Short mmCIF file of C-alpha atoms in Angstrom, two decimals:
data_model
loop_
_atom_site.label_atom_id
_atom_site.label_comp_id
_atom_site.label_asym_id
_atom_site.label_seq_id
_atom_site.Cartn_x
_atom_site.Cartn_y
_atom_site.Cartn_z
CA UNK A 25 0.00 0.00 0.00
CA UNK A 26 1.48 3.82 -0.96
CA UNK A 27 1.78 6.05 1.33
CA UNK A 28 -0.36 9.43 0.24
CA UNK A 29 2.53 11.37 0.87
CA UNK A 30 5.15 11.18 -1.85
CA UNK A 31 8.31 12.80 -3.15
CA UNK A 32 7.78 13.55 -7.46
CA UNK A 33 11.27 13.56 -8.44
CA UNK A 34 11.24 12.44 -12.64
CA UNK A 35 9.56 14.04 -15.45
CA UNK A 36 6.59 12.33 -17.18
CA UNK A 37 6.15 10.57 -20.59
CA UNK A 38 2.55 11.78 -22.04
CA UNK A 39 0.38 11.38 -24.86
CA UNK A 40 -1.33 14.38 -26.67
CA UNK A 41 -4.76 13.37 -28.93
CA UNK A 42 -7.05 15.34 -30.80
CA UNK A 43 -9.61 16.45 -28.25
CA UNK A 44 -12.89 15.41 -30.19
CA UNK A 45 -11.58 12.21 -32.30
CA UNK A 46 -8.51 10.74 -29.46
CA UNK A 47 -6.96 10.26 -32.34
CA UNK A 48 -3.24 10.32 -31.01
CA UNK A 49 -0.83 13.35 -32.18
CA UNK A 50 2.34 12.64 -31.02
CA UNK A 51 4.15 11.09 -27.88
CA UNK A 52 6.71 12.56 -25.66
CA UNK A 53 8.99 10.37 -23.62
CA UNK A 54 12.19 12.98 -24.26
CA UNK A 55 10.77 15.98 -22.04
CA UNK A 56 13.10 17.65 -19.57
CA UNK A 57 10.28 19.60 -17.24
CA UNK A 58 6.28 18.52 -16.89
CA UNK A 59 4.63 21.02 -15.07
CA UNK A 60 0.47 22.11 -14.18
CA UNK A 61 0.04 25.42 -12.72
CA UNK A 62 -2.83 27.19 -11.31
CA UNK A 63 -4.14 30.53 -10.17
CA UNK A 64 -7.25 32.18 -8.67
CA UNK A 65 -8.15 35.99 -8.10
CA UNK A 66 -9.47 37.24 -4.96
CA UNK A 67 -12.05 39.31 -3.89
CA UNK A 68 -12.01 40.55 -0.11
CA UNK A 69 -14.68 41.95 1.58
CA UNK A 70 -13.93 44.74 4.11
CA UNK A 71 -15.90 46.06 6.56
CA UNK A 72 -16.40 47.63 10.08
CA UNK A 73 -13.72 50.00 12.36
CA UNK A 74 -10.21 49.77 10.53
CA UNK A 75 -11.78 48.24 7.80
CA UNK A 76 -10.88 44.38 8.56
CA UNK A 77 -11.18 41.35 5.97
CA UNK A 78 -14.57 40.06 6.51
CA UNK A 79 -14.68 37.46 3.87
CA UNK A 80 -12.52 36.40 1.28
CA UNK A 81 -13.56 34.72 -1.63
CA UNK A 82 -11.56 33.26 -5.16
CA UNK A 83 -12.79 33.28 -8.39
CA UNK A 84 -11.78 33.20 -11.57
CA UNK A 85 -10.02 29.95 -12.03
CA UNK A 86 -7.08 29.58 -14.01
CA UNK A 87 -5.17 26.09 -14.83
CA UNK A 88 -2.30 26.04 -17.21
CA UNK A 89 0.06 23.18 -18.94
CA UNK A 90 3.49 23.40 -19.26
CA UNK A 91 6.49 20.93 -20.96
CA UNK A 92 10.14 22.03 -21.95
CA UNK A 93 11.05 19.40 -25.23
CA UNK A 94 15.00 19.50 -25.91
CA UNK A 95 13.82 17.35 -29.57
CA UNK A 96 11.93 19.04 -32.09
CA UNK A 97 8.94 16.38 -33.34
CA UNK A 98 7.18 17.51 -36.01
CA UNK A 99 3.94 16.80 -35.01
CA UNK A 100 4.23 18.97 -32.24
CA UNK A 101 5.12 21.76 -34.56
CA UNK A 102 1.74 20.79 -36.70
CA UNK A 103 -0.11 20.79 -33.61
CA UNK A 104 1.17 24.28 -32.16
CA UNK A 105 0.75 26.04 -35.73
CA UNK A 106 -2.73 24.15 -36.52
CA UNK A 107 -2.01 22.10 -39.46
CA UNK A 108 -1.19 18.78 -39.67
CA UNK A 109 1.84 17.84 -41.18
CA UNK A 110 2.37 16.47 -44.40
CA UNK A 111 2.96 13.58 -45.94
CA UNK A 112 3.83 13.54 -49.84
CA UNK A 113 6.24 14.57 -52.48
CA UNK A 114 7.21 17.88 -51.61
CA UNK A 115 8.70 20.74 -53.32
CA UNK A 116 11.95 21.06 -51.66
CA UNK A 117 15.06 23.46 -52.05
CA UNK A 118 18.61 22.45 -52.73
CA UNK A 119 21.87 24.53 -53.13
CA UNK A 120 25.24 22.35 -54.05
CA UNK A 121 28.59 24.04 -54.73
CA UNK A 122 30.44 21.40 -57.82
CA UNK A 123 33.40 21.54 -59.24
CA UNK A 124 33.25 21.44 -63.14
CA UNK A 125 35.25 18.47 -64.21
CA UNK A 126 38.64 19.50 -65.72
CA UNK A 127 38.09 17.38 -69.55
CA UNK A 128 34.38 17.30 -69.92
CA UNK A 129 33.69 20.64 -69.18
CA UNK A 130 30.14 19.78 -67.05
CA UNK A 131 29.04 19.04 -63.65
CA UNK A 132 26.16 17.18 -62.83
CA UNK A 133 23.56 18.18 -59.80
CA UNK A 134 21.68 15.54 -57.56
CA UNK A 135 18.54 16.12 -58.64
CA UNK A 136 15.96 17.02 -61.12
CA UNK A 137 15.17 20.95 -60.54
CA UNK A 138 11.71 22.02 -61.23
CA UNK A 139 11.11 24.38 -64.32
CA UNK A 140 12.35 27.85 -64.06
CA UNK A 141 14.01 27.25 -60.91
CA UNK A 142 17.30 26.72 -61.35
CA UNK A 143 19.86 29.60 -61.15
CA UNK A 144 23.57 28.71 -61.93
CA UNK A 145 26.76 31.35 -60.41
CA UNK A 146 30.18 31.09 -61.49
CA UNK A 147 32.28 31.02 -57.47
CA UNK A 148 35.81 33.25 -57.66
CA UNK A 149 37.86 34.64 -55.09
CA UNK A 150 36.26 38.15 -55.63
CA UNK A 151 32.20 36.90 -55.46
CA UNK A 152 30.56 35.17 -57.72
CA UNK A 153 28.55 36.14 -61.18
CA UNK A 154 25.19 34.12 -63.10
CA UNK A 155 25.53 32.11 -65.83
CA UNK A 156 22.45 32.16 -67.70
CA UNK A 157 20.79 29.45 -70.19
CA UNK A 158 22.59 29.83 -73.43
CA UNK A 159 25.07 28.08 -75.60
CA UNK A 160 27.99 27.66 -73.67
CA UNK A 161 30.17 26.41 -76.64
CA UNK A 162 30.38 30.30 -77.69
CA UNK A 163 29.81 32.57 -74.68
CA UNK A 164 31.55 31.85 -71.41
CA UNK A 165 28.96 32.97 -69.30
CA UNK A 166 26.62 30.75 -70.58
CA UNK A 167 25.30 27.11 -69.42
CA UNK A 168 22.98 24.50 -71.18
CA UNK A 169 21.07 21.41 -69.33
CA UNK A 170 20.30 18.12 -70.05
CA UNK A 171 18.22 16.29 -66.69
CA UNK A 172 20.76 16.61 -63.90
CA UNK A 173 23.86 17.36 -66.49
CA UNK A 174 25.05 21.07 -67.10
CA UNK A 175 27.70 21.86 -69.44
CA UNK A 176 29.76 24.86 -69.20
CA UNK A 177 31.63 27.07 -71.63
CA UNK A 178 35.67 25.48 -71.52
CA UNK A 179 37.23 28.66 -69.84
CA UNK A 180 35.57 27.32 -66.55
CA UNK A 181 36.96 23.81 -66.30
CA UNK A 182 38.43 22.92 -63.25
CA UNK A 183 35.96 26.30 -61.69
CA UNK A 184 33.66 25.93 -58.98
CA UNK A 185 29.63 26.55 -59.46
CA UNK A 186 26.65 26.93 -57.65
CA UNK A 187 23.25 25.76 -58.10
CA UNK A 188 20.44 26.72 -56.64
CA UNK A 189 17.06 25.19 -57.79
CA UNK A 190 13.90 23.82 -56.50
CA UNK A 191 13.19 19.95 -56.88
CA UNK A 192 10.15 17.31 -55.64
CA UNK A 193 11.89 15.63 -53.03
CA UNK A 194 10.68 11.74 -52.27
CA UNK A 195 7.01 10.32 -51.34
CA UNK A 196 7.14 10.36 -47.90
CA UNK A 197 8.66 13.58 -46.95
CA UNK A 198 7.46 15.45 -43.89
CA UNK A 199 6.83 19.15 -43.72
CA UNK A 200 4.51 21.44 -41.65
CA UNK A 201 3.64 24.99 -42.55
CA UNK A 202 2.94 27.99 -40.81
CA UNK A 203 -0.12 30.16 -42.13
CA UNK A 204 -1.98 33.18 -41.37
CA UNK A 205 -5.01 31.79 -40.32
CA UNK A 206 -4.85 28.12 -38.79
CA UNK A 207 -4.17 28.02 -34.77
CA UNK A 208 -4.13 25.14 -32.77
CA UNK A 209 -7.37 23.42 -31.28
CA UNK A 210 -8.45 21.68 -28.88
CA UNK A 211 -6.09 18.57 -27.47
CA UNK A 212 -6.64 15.40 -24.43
CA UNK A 213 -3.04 15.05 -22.68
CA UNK A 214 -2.65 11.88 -20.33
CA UNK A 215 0.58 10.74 -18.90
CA UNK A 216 2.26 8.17 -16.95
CA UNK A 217 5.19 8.62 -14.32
CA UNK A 218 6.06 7.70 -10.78
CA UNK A 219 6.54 8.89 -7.25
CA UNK A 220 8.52 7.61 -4.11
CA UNK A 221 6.92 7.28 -0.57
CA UNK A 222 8.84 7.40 2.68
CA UNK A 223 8.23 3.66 3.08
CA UNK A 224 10.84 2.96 0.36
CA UNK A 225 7.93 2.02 -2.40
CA UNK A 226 7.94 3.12 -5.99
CA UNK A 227 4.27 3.82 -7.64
CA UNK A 228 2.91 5.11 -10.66
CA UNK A 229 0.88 8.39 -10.79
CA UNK A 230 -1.19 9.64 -13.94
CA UNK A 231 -2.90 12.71 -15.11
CA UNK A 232 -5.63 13.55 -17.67
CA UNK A 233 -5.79 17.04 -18.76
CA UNK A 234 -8.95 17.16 -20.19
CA UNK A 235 -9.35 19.88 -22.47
CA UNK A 236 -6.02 21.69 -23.54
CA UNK A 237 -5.08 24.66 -25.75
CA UNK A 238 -1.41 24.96 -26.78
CA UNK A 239 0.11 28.17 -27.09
CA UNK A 240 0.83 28.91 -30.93
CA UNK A 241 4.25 30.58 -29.70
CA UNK A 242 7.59 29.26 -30.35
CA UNK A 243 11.01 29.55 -31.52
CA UNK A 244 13.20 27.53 -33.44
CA UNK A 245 17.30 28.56 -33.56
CA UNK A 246 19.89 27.19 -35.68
CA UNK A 247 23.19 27.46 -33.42
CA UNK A 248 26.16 25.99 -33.18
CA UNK A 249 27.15 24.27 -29.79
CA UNK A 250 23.05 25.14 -28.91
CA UNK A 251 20.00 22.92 -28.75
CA UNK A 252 17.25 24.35 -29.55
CA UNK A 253 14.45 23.56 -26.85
CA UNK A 254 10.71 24.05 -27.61
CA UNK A 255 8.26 24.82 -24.43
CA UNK A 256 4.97 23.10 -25.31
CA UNK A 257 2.66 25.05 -23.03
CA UNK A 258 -0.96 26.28 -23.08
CA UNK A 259 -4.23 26.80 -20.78
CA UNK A 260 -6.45 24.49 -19.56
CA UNK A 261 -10.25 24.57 -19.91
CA UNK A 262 -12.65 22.72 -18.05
CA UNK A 263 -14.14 19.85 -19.42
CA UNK A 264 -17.49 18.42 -18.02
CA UNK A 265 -16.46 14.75 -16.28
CA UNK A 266 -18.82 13.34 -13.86
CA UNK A 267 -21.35 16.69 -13.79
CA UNK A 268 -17.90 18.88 -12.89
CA UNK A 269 -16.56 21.17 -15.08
CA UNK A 270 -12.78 19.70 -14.64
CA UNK A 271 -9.30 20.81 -15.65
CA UNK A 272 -7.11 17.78 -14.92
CA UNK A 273 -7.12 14.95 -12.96
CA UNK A 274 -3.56 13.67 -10.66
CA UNK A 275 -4.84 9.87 -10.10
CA UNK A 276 -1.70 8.02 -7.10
CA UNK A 277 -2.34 4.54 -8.40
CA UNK A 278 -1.67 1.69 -5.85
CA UNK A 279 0.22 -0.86 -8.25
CA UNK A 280 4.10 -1.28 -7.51
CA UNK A 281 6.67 -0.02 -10.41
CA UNK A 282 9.69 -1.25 -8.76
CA UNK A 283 11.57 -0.62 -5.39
CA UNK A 284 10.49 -1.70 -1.87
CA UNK A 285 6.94 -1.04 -0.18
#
């Protein structure tokens, strides 16, 4: 039997589902911090000599959800922007820097770049100038392409390129985009961890959080020596569960999960 007073002293792994279907969204077992909060105004009434409290009262409920993630998940990006990610052949962007070979005269890019989206610049020490579509058997600033293959003018053999270009990257690719008008609804989080008693026993303890709005907010950095750590996080709204109108539920279940009781 657990005691009811425990130490918490590990984060949670949850689930996050779509509030009306349960349809599941995305799973976290990689979270450093799990955290509820909660927060009520109140009203005093004052009355009498010296104006003492008479009666104080709270209102105005507040409950809010908050989880620092050090691994960026798509889904939880398609959650917090409001559109579900996407699963397909994408457009996709690709820059290469090649090195035209030295006795053909061409260099040959990875893949297939959409039409009118390819731009081709000549690197040298002092920047770097376009080579437009042409015939580059008479003009040196010139380039022609065949698929993937682009054949230079021969001044520039042994020169360095760049391509930039547009392409449809596999079936499959993932991608999530950011609108102007979807936000995120409304999502079910449950979650699973464990908490220590004084009598040496290790027990599970769960939560439901009913009814959950995530915060749209975030920001994603591209550093060197720097992870970049998202903060899922929203407010709470109550839910009706047994006639109540609930925010979450912290259920101390009884069953062992290791150590001594």
């Amino acid at each position: 039997m657990a005691d009811n007073a425990c130490g918490i002293v590990d984060v949670v792994d949850f689930e996050v589902q779509d509030f009306v279907t349960r349809d599941l969204l995305f799973s976290v077992d990689y979270a450093t911090s799990v955290s509820f909060s909660t927060s009520a105004e109140s009203l005093d009434i004052r009355g009498g000599i010296g104006m003492p409290v008479r009666i104080t009262t709270h209102h105005t409920r507040e409950a809010n959800f908050t989880s620092e993630l050090p691994l960026i998940d798509i889904n939880v990006l398609g959650v917090m922007l409001g559109k579900k990610v996407a699963t397909s052949s994408i457009t996709a962007p690709k820059s290469e820097r090649l090195l035209v070979d030295a006795t053909s005269g061409k260099a040959s890019i990875s893949e297939t770049p959409l039409t009118n989206t390819l731009k081709v610049y000549l690197l040298a020490d002092n920047g770097r100038s376009e080579l437009k579509v042409g015939d580059p058997t008479t003009k040196e600033d010139e380039y022609s392409i065949n698929g993937k293959e682009i054949t230079l003018n021969t001044a520039l053999k042994g020169k360095y390129i760049k391509a930039i270009y547009d392409y449809t990257a596999d079936t499959g690719t993932q991608m999530v985009r950011l609108t102007a008008k979807d936000f995120p609804g409304y999502c079910r989080i449950t979650g699973t961890g464990y908490r220590l008693d004084e009598s040496g026993g290790k027990h599970p303890v769960s939560f439901i959080a009913h009814r959950f709005k995530p915060d749209p907010n975030f920001e994603i950095t591209f550093a060197g020596g720097t992870a970049t750590n998202i903060t899922f996080s929203g407010k709470l709204s109550p839910n009706l569960v047994d006639n109540e109108e609930v925010y979450f539920d912290l259920i101390y279940l009884s069953a062992d999960d290791g150590g001594e009781s």
